[in-house]
Coordinates of C-alpha atoms in Angstrom, one line a residue:
M751 CA 59.5 62.6 -16.2
W752 CA 58.2 66.1 -15.7
Q753 CA 55.3 65.9 -18.2
G754 CA 54.2 63.0 -16.6
Y755 CA 54.1 64.2 -13.6
I756 CA 52.1 67.1 -14.7
N757 CA 49.6 64.5 -16.4
K758 CA 49.1 62.9 -13.5
K759 CA 48.2 66.3 -11.6
R760 CA 45.9 66.9 -14.3
L761 CA 43.9 63.7 -14.2
A762 CA 43.9 63.9 -10.0
N763 CA 42.9 67.2 -9.8
G764 CA 41.7 69.1 -12.9
N765 CA 37.9 68.5 -12.2
S766 CA 37.8 68.4 -8.7
L767 CA 39.0 71.8 -7.8
G768 CA 37.5 74.2 -10.4
P769 CA 34.2 74.6 -8.6
G770 CA 35.9 75.3 -5.3
V771 CA 38.2 77.7 -6.9
A772 CA 35.5 79.5 -9.2
A773 CA 33.5 80.3 -5.7
L774 CA 36.7 81.8 -4.0
A775 CA 37.3 83.7 -6.7
V776 CA 33.9 85.2 -6.7
A777 CA 33.8 85.7 -2.9
A778 CA 37.3 87.4 -3.4
L779 CA 35.8 89.8 -6.1
A780 CA 32.7 90.4 -4.5
G781 CA 34.2 90.7 -0.7
P782 CA 37.6 92.4 -0.2
G783 CA 38.2 93.2 -3.8
R784 CA 35.0 95.0 -4.2
H785 CA 36.4 98.6 -3.3
M786 CA 39.6 98.0 -5.4
V787 CA 37.6 97.1 -8.3
A788 CA 35.2 99.7 -8.0
N789 CA 37.7 102.5 -7.1
G790 CA 39.9 101.4 -10.5
T791 CA 36.9 101.0 -12.7
R792 CA 36.0 104.8 -11.7
A793 CA 39.4 105.8 -12.2
L794 CA 39.5 104.2 -15.6
F795 CA 36.4 106.0 -16.9
R796 CA 37.5 109.2 -15.6
G797 CA 40.3 108.7 -18.0
S798 CA 43.0 108.9 -15.1
P799 CA 43.7 105.1 -14.6
T800 CA 45.6 103.9 -11.4
M801 CA 47.3 101.0 -10.1
D802 CA 43.6 100.2 -8.7
S803 CA 42.8 100.1 -12.6
L804 CA 45.5 97.5 -13.4
V805 CA 44.7 95.2 -10.8
A806 CA 41.1 95.2 -11.6
V807 CA 41.1 94.9 -15.4
G808 CA 43.9 92.2 -14.7
M809 CA 41.6 90.2 -12.1
A810 CA 38.6 90.7 -14.2
A811 CA 40.3 89.4 -17.3
A812 CA 41.6 86.4 -15.6
F813 CA 38.2 85.5 -13.9
A814 CA 36.2 86.3 -17.1
A815 CA 38.8 83.8 -19.0
G816 CA 38.8 81.0 -16.3
A817 CA 35.0 81.2 -16.5
I818 CA 34.3 81.4 -20.3
L819 CA 37.3 78.5 -20.7
G820 CA 35.5 76.4 -18.0
P821 CA 36.4 76.4 -14.3
A822 CA 36.9 72.6 -14.4
T823 CA 39.9 72.8 -16.8
H824 CA 41.0 76.5 -16.1
A825 CA 41.3 76.6 -12.3
D826 CA 44.8 78.2 -12.7
L827 CA 43.5 81.3 -14.3
L828 CA 40.4 81.5 -11.6
E829 CA 43.0 81.4 -8.9
A830 CA 44.6 84.5 -10.0
P831 CA 42.2 87.1 -8.6
V832 CA 42.2 85.6 -5.2
M833 CA 46.2 85.4 -5.0
L834 CA 46.4 89.0 -6.3
L835 CA 44.2 90.2 -3.9
A836 CA 45.7 88.5 -1.0
V837 CA 49.1 89.6 -1.9
I838 CA 48.3 93.2 -3.0
L839 CA 46.5 93.7 0.4
L840 CA 49.2 92.5 2.4
G841 CA 51.6 94.3 0.9
R842 CA 49.2 97.9 1.3
T843 CA 49.0 97.0 4.9
L844 CA 53.0 96.4 5.4
E845 CA 53.0 99.6 3.4
A846 CA 50.7 101.3 5.4
R847 CA 52.4 100.4 8.5
A848 CA 56.1 101.9 7.3
R849 CA 54.5 104.8 6.1
S850 CA 53.1 105.4 9.8
K851 CA 56.5 105.3 11.1
M852 CA 57.9 108.0 8.9
G853 CA 56.5 111.5 9.8
L854 CA 56.6 113.3 12.7
D855 CA 53.7 112.5 15.5
V856 CA 51.5 115.4 15.2
A857 CA 48.9 113.9 17.5
A858 CA 51.9 113.4 20.2
L859 CA 53.1 116.7 19.4
T860 CA 50.0 118.8 20.5
A861 CA 49.5 116.4 23.2
L862 CA 52.6 117.9 24.8
I863 CA 50.2 120.6 25.9
P864 CA 48.6 119.9 29.3
E865 CA 45.1 119.4 29.7
Q866 CA 44.8 121.5 32.8
A867 CA 46.5 124.5 34.1
R868 CA 47.2 126.4 37.4
L869 CA 45.2 129.7 36.7
V870 CA 46.4 132.5 39.1
G871 CA 43.3 134.7 40.6
F872 CA 42.1 137.1 42.9
A873 CA 44.5 137.4 46.4
E874 CA 47.1 134.8 44.6
S875 CA 44.7 132.1 44.7
V876 CA 45.2 129.2 42.3
T877 CA 42.4 127.1 40.9
L878 CA 43.1 124.0 38.3
V879 CA 41.5 124.8 35.1
P880 CA 41.1 123.4 31.7
T881 CA 44.0 124.8 29.4
A882 CA 41.3 125.4 26.7
A883 CA 39.7 127.7 29.0
L884 CA 42.5 130.1 29.4
R885 CA 42.7 133.4 27.2
P886 CA 45.8 136.1 26.6
G887 CA 46.2 137.9 29.6
D888 CA 45.6 135.3 32.2
T889 CA 48.1 134.6 35.0
V890 CA 49.0 130.9 35.3
R891 CA 51.6 129.2 37.7
V892 CA 53.8 126.4 36.6
L893 CA 55.8 124.1 39.0
P894 CA 58.6 122.1 38.7
G895 CA 58.4 119.1 36.5
E896 CA 55.0 120.4 34.8
A897 CA 54.7 121.8 31.2
V898 CA 54.0 125.1 30.3
P899 CA 50.2 125.4 29.2
L900 CA 50.3 127.7 26.4
D901 CA 52.9 130.3 25.0
G902 CA 53.5 133.5 27.2
T903 CA 55.8 135.3 29.1
V904 CA 57.3 135.1 32.6
L905 CA 56.3 137.5 35.3
A906 CA 58.1 136.2 38.1
G907 CA 60.3 132.9 39.1
R908 CA 63.5 131.9 37.7
A909 CA 63.7 128.4 36.1
S910 CA 65.0 126.4 33.1
T911 CA 62.8 124.9 30.6
D912 CA 63.3 122.1 28.0
D913 CA 62.5 123.4 24.7
S914 CA 63.5 120.8 22.6
L915 CA 60.4 120.3 21.2
V916 CA 60.7 123.5 19.3
T917 CA 64.2 124.1 18.8
G918 CA 65.6 120.2 18.3
E919 CA 68.1 121.1 20.8
S920 CA 68.5 118.9 24.0
R921 CA 69.3 121.6 26.5
L922 CA 67.9 123.8 29.3
V923 CA 67.2 127.5 28.7
P924 CA 67.3 129.5 31.6
K925 CA 64.3 131.7 32.2
E926 CA 63.8 134.6 34.1
P927 CA 61.2 137.6 34.4
G928 CA 60.6 139.2 30.7
N929 CA 61.7 136.2 29.0
P930 CA 59.1 134.2 26.6
V931 CA 58.3 130.4 27.1
T932 CA 56.9 128.1 24.7
G933 CA 53.4 126.0 25.5
G934 CA 54.9 122.3 26.2
A935 CA 57.7 123.4 27.5
I936 CA 58.9 121.4 30.7
C937 CA 59.7 123.5 33.5
Y938 CA 62.7 122.6 35.9
E939 CA 64.2 123.9 39.2
G940 CA 61.7 126.3 40.2
P941 CA 58.1 127.5 39.9
L942 CA 57.0 130.1 37.3
T943 CA 54.4 132.6 37.1
I944 CA 53.7 133.0 33.3
R945 CA 51.4 135.6 31.6
I946 CA 49.6 133.6 28.6
G947 CA 50.1 135.5 25.2
A948 CA 48.3 133.0 22.8
S949 CA 45.3 131.0 22.6
R950 CA 45.8 126.8 22.2
A951 CA 45.0 127.4 18.8
S952 CA 47.5 130.0 17.9
T953 CA 50.6 128.6 20.0
T954 CA 54.1 127.6 18.7
V955 CA 53.1 123.7 19.1
S956 CA 49.8 124.4 17.1
R957 CA 51.8 126.3 14.2
I958 CA 54.4 123.8 14.1
A959 CA 51.8 121.0 13.7
S960 CA 50.1 123.1 11.1
L961 CA 53.2 123.8 9.1
V962 CA 54.4 120.2 9.1
L963 CA 50.9 119.0 7.9
E964 CA 51.1 121.6 5.1
A965 CA 54.6 120.8 3.9
Q966 CA 53.7 117.2 3.9
A967 CA 50.9 118.1 1.8
R968 CA 52.6 120.2 -0.8
P969 CA 54.1 118.0 -3.6
A970 CA 57.5 118.9 -4.9
P971 CA 57.9 119.8 -8.8
V972 CA 59.5 116.4 -9.3
Q973 CA 56.3 114.9 -7.8
R974 CA 54.3 116.2 -10.5
L975 CA 56.1 114.9 -13.1
A976 CA 56.0 111.7 -11.6
D977 CA 52.3 111.5 -11.1
A978 CA 52.3 112.8 -14.8
V979 CA 54.2 109.8 -15.8
A980 CA 52.4 107.4 -13.8
G981 CA 48.8 108.4 -15.2
R982 CA 50.4 107.7 -18.9
F983 CA 52.0 104.7 -17.8
C984 CA 48.8 103.0 -16.6
F985 CA 47.4 103.5 -20.2
G986 CA 50.6 102.1 -21.8
I987 CA 50.5 99.2 -19.4
M988 CA 47.1 98.4 -20.7
A989 CA 48.3 98.9 -24.3
L990 CA 51.0 96.8 -23.7
S991 CA 49.0 94.0 -22.0
A992 CA 46.7 93.8 -25.3
A993 CA 49.5 93.7 -27.6
T994 CA 51.4 90.7 -25.2
F995 CA 47.7 88.8 -25.6
W996 CA 47.8 88.9 -29.4
F997 CA 51.3 88.2 -30.0
W998 CA 50.9 85.2 -28.1
A999 CA 47.8 84.0 -29.0
L1000 CA 48.4 84.7 -33.0
A1001 CA 52.3 84.9 -33.4
G1002 CA 53.7 82.7 -30.7
P1003 CA 52.5 79.2 -31.5
A1004 CA 54.1 80.1 -35.2
L1005 CA 57.4 81.8 -33.8
L1006 CA 58.0 79.4 -30.9
P1007 CA 56.0 76.3 -31.3
E1008 CA 57.9 74.2 -28.5
A1009 CA 58.1 76.9 -25.9
V1010 CA 54.6 77.8 -26.1
Q1011 CA 53.4 74.3 -26.0
A1012 CA 55.7 73.7 -22.8
A1013 CA 54.3 77.0 -21.4
S1014 CA 50.8 76.2 -22.0
A1015 CA 51.0 72.8 -20.7
A1016 CA 52.2 74.2 -17.5
V1017 CA 49.5 77.1 -17.4
T1018 CA 46.6 74.4 -17.8
P1019 CA 47.5 71.1 -16.5
S1020 CA 44.0 69.7 -16.6
L1021 CA 44.2 69.7 -20.5
P1022 CA 45.3 66.7 -22.4
P1023 CA 49.4 66.9 -23.0
E1024 CA 48.5 67.1 -27.1
S1025 CA 46.2 70.1 -26.6
T1026 CA 47.2 73.0 -28.4
A1027 CA 45.1 75.7 -26.8
I1028 CA 47.0 79.0 -26.3
W1029 CA 44.5 81.3 -25.0
P1030 CA 44.9 80.5 -21.5
L1031 CA 48.7 81.1 -22.1
A1032 CA 48.1 84.5 -23.8
T1033 CA 45.7 85.4 -21.0
Q1034 CA 48.0 84.7 -18.1
L1035 CA 50.5 86.5 -19.8
A1036 CA 48.5 89.7 -20.6
V1037 CA 47.4 89.6 -16.8
N1038 CA 51.0 89.4 -15.6
V1039 CA 51.7 92.5 -17.5
L1040 CA 48.8 94.5 -15.7
V1041 CA 49.5 93.3 -11.9
V1042 CA 53.3 93.4 -12.1
A1043 CA 53.4 96.8 -13.1
C1044 CA 54.0 99.4 -10.3
P1045 CA 52.9 103.0 -11.2
C1046 CA 52.5 103.2 -7.3
A1047 CA 56.2 102.9 -6.8
L1048 CA 56.5 105.9 -9.0
G1049 CA 53.8 107.8 -7.2
L1050 CA 55.5 106.9 -3.7
A1051 CA 58.9 107.9 -4.4
T1052 CA 58.9 111.6 -3.9
P1053 CA 56.1 111.8 -1.2
T1054 CA 57.5 109.3 1.3
A1055 CA 60.7 110.8 1.2
V1056 CA 59.2 114.6 1.6
L1057 CA 57.4 113.0 4.6
V1058 CA 60.6 111.9 6.2
G1059 CA 62.5 114.8 5.4
S1060 CA 60.3 117.2 6.6
A1061 CA 59.4 115.5 9.8
A1062 CA 63.2 115.5 10.3
A1063 CA 63.6 119.1 10.0
A1064 CA 60.8 119.6 12.0
R1065 CA 62.7 117.6 15.0
R1066 CA 65.7 119.9 14.4
G1067 CA 63.8 122.8 14.8
V1068 CA 63.4 123.7 11.2
L1069 CA 60.2 124.4 9.9
V1070 CA 59.9 123.8 6.0
G1071 CA 57.2 125.0 3.7
G1072 CA 56.8 122.0 1.9
G1073 CA 58.3 119.5 -0.6
D1074 CA 58.7 122.2 -3.4
V1075 CA 60.7 124.4 -0.7
L1076 CA 62.8 121.1 0.0
E1077 CA 63.7 120.6 -3.9
R1078 CA 64.6 124.1 -4.2
L1079 CA 66.5 123.9 -1.3
A1080 CA 68.5 121.0 -2.0
H1081 CA 70.4 123.2 -5.0
V1082 CA 71.0 126.4 -2.9
N1083 CA 74.5 127.5 -3.6
T1084 CA 74.5 131.0 -2.2
V1085 CA 73.4 132.1 1.1
L1086 CA 72.8 135.8 2.2
F1087 CA 72.9 136.8 5.6
D1088 CA 71.8 140.3 7.3
K1089 CA 73.9 141.1 10.1
T1090 CA 71.7 142.2 12.7
G1091 CA 70.6 139.0 14.8
T1092 CA 71.6 136.4 12.2
L1093 CA 75.3 136.4 12.0
T1094 CA 77.0 134.1 14.4
V1095 CA 79.9 131.9 14.5
P1096 CA 82.7 131.7 11.7
E1097 CA 82.1 127.8 11.7
L1098 CA 78.7 128.4 10.0
V1099 CA 79.9 130.2 7.4
S1100 CA 83.1 127.8 6.7
A1101 CA 80.5 124.8 6.8
L1102 CA 78.2 126.3 4.4
Q1103 CA 81.5 127.3 2.0
T1104 CA 82.7 123.7 2.3
R1105 CA 79.2 122.8 0.8
D1106 CA 79.9 124.7 -2.4
C1107 CA 77.9 127.7 -0.9
A1108 CA 78.8 131.0 -1.6
V1109 CA 78.1 133.2 1.1
H1110 CA 77.5 136.9 1.3
L1111 CA 76.7 139.6 4.0
V1112 CA 73.8 142.1 2.9
T1113 CA 73.2 144.9 5.6
G1114 CA 72.0 148.0 5.9
D1115 CA 74.8 148.9 8.0
G1116 CA 77.5 151.5 7.2
R1117 CA 81.0 150.0 5.4
A1118 CA 82.8 150.0 8.6
A1119 CA 80.5 148.2 10.7
A1120 CA 79.7 145.8 7.9
E1121 CA 83.2 144.9 6.9
E1122 CA 84.1 144.3 10.8
A1123 CA 81.0 141.9 11.1
A1124 CA 82.2 139.9 7.8
R1125 CA 85.8 140.0 9.1
E1126 CA 84.6 138.1 12.1
A1127 CA 82.3 135.8 10.6
G1128 CA 84.9 134.7 7.7
I1129 CA 82.7 136.4 5.2
R1130 CA 84.5 137.4 1.7
H1131 CA 81.3 139.0 -0.1
V1132 CA 80.1 142.0 1.6
H1133 CA 77.2 144.4 0.6
Y1134 CA 76.5 147.3 3.0
G1135 CA 73.9 150.3 3.2
L1136 CA 71.2 148.5 1.5
R1137 CA 67.7 149.5 2.2
P1138 CA 65.0 146.9 2.4
E1139 CA 64.2 147.4 -1.5
G1140 CA 67.9 147.4 -2.2
K1141 CA 68.5 144.1 -0.7
A1142 CA 65.4 142.6 -2.6
G1143 CA 67.0 144.4 -5.7
F1144 CA 70.4 142.6 -4.9
V1145 CA 68.8 139.2 -4.9
Q1146 CA 67.4 139.8 -8.1
A1147 CA 70.7 141.0 -9.6
L1148 CA 72.7 138.4 -8.2
R1149 CA 70.1 135.8 -9.9
Q1150 CA 71.0 136.8 -13.1
C1151 CA 75.0 136.2 -12.5
K1152 CA 76.6 132.7 -12.4
G1153 CA 77.1 130.5 -9.7
P1154 CA 80.3 129.9 -7.0
A1155 CA 82.0 127.9 -9.8
Q1156 CA 80.5 129.8 -13.1
A1157 CA 78.6 126.5 -13.8
R1158 CA 75.3 127.5 -13.0
P1159 CA 73.1 130.6 -11.9
P1160 CA 72.7 131.0 -8.2
V1161 CA 69.8 129.3 -6.1
I1162 CA 69.4 132.1 -3.4
A1163 CA 68.6 131.6 0.3
M1164 CA 68.3 134.9 2.4
V1165 CA 68.5 134.6 6.3
G1166 CA 66.9 137.3 8.0
D1167 CA 64.7 138.3 11.1
G1168 CA 63.4 141.8 10.5
V1169 CA 61.0 143.9 8.6
N1170 CA 63.5 145.5 6.5
D1171 CA 64.6 141.7 5.2
A1172 CA 61.0 140.7 4.0
P1173 CA 61.1 141.9 0.6
A1174 CA 64.4 140.1 0.2
L1175 CA 63.2 136.9 1.6
A1176 CA 60.3 136.9 -0.6
A1177 CA 62.7 137.5 -3.7
A1178 CA 65.4 134.7 -2.4
D1179 CA 64.7 131.1 -3.9
V1180 CA 64.4 129.7 -0.4
G1181 CA 63.9 132.4 2.8
F1182 CA 64.8 131.5 6.1
A1183 CA 63.4 133.5 9.3
T1184 CA 64.5 132.9 12.7
G1185 CA 62.0 132.0 15.3
G1186 CA 62.4 135.3 17.2
G1187 CA 62.0 137.4 14.1
T1188 CA 59.2 139.8 12.9
D1189 CA 55.9 138.2 12.0
A1190 CA 56.7 140.2 8.6
A1191 CA 59.8 138.2 8.3
R1192 CA 58.4 134.9 9.2
G1193 CA 55.2 135.4 6.8
A1194 CA 57.3 136.2 3.8
A1195 CA 60.1 133.2 4.5
S1196 CA 59.5 129.8 3.2
V1197 CA 61.4 128.2 6.2
V1198 CA 61.4 129.2 10.0
L1199 CA 64.1 128.4 12.1
A1200 CA 62.1 127.8 15.3
S1201 CA 65.5 127.5 17.5
G1202 CA 66.4 131.2 16.2
Q1203 CA 70.0 130.0 15.5
P1204 CA 71.2 130.3 12.0
S1205 CA 73.1 127.3 12.6
G1206 CA 69.8 125.6 11.7
V1207 CA 70.4 126.5 8.0
L1208 CA 73.0 124.3 7.5
A1209 CA 70.9 121.1 9.1
A1210 CA 68.1 122.5 6.8
L1211 CA 70.7 122.3 3.7
D1212 CA 71.6 119.0 4.5
I1213 CA 68.5 117.3 5.4
A1214 CA 67.1 118.6 1.7
R1215 CA 70.0 117.2 0.2
D1216 CA 69.6 114.0 1.6
T1217 CA 66.0 114.1 0.8
L1218 CA 66.3 114.8 -3.0
A1219 CA 69.0 112.0 -3.3
T1220 CA 66.4 109.6 -1.7
I1221 CA 63.9 111.1 -4.1
R1222 CA 66.0 110.4 -7.0
Q1223 CA 67.1 106.6 -5.7
N1224 CA 63.5 106.2 -5.4
L1225 CA 62.5 107.0 -8.8
G1226 CA 65.4 105.3 -10.0
W1227 CA 64.6 102.2 -8.5
A1228 CA 60.7 102.4 -9.7
L1229 CA 61.6 103.1 -13.2
G1230 CA 64.5 100.2 -13.2
Y1231 CA 61.9 97.9 -11.8
N1232 CA 59.3 98.6 -14.1
L1233 CA 61.7 98.3 -17.1
V1234 CA 63.1 94.7 -16.0
A1235 CA 59.8 93.3 -14.5
V1236 CA 57.2 94.2 -17.3
P1237 CA 59.3 92.6 -20.3
L1238 CA 59.7 89.5 -18.2
A1239 CA 56.2 89.0 -17.1
A1240 CA 55.2 89.8 -20.9
G1241 CA 57.3 86.4 -21.2
V1242 CA 60.3 87.9 -22.8
A1243 CA 62.4 84.9 -21.4
L1244 CA 59.7 82.3 -22.2
P1245 CA 61.7 80.9 -25.4
W1246 CA 64.4 80.1 -23.0
T1247 CA 62.7 79.1 -19.7
G1248 CA 59.5 77.6 -21.5
A1249 CA 57.3 78.7 -18.2
A1250 CA 55.3 81.8 -17.4
M1251 CA 55.2 83.6 -14.4
R1252 CA 52.2 82.9 -12.1
P1253 CA 50.0 86.3 -11.8
S1254 CA 50.4 85.8 -7.9
L1255 CA 53.9 86.2 -8.3
G1256 CA 53.6 89.1 -10.3
A1257 CA 51.5 90.7 -7.6
A1258 CA 54.2 89.8 -4.8
F1259 CA 57.0 91.5 -7.1
M1260 CA 54.7 94.7 -7.5
A1261 CA 54.1 94.9 -3.9
A1262 CA 57.7 94.3 -3.0
S1263 CA 58.6 97.1 -5.4
S1264 CA 56.3 99.7 -3.4
L1265 CA 57.5 98.0 0.0
A1266 CA 61.4 99.0 -1.3
V1267 CA 60.4 102.5 -2.2
V1268 CA 59.0 103.2 1.5
G1269 CA 61.8 101.1 3.1
N1270 CA 64.1 103.4 1.5
S1271 CA 62.7 106.6 2.6
L1272 CA 62.8 104.9 6.0
L1273 CA 66.5 104.8 5.6
L1274 CA 66.6 108.3 5.0
R1275 CA 65.3 109.1 8.7
R1276 CA 68.1 106.7 9.9
K1277 CA 70.8 108.8 7.9
I1278 CA 69.7 112.0 8.9
A1279 CA 69.4 110.6 12.8
R1280 CA 73.1 109.4 12.4
S1281 CA 74.1 112.9 10.8
K1282 CA 72.7 114.4 13.9
G1283 CA 74.6 112.1 16.2

């Protein structure tokens, strides 16, 4: 019955569809597919093929086979470029929209700086001027409900400001003469007179924006490995595609005659049932391998998670230096605190210890003061009387020891805020500098706690571990998908099903694989948001 239905479809549509499908395929390759084919071909000739290279080769092979074998009888092959482009472009559009939701909206962040400010001039006169015209040393007035134009210091007035854009903490901070204020913070309760201390390009908001962009651009070590695998993966897929073609063209009819005949009939319904042409089937299976493979999922696995993780950390007032820092931070099992200005409540120390982190106090103070501070904070490991170079030396010596459970060497995070902490911050695997610390400390650190609170260490540690877990899930999915989908596309199930996957279906699977990686990274944002609540 099924064979008779196929025969009727062959007779009814075989000759009429060919020319139209051929024209549509040419239009697709010359129009929306032009850039994809050009980019993929260039990458192939450079010796670093990409997903575009696989798609370009697949579309070209399908089109060439359909044109050579005849559009009238092989319209199915000519459909492949059209369907491939439609599915891939749709998938990329959805992927781009999803990725746009991941990161911190840097444009929205910088837009918090008001366009105009109230410049206080001679005899307390107030003039509206562009914020870009303000210079360090200028005096401005900020009324209740207005945003502070640029970073500065309060000269007169008492009010509260919402600094959540920097600290990640949704609470009002009292301000009085002598207190620093951050550009973009909203003033509440009373007017403030502020002396500008930074230009627009060097405000805290601008630094946060540049740090976030830099962090999202710096790859994690696992990403470099994934990129290297993806490059070799493309060569392997092209070789497998060629092997698939020759296997089904030469060995398939002899080894699996009935399955091959049934699959060939489904691929080329316009041919008579008694036809033994195997080339269309072999071509379709080879094209399937090219288009179903998804190196892009490997390439997206790490950067999408890093994008979400670094943006989530920035929203919590934790500015991470890059994907490599996030990866190191996820493995931290030893945290060192300097006593001065960085030690807070015992709950922080207890929370770190429950996360299998050994906590040390490293200070230049004398024994009595150091032990008293450690006792109040609940720290068992105390190291006192250390000069700046001694702190750095302690970090190096500690790295030679085993971890808390004698299972692995320590991965060390140092939290400090002074010039004397800079050598140790640079020597540690991850250096934390508080936002109120010295320029030397912030320059040596790989993570800045904009809130100035060491409790940000805990948030950073949790976000980094969640990010690394998501990266591993993404890589596991990408590898697992290709291990299953590529053999199916090559026809491994054909002896049992008697049918071959259509190239358009393979393209849909490929697009879905990339979307799954992006979607899993978006779930990371929700997970981090829930943990905050």
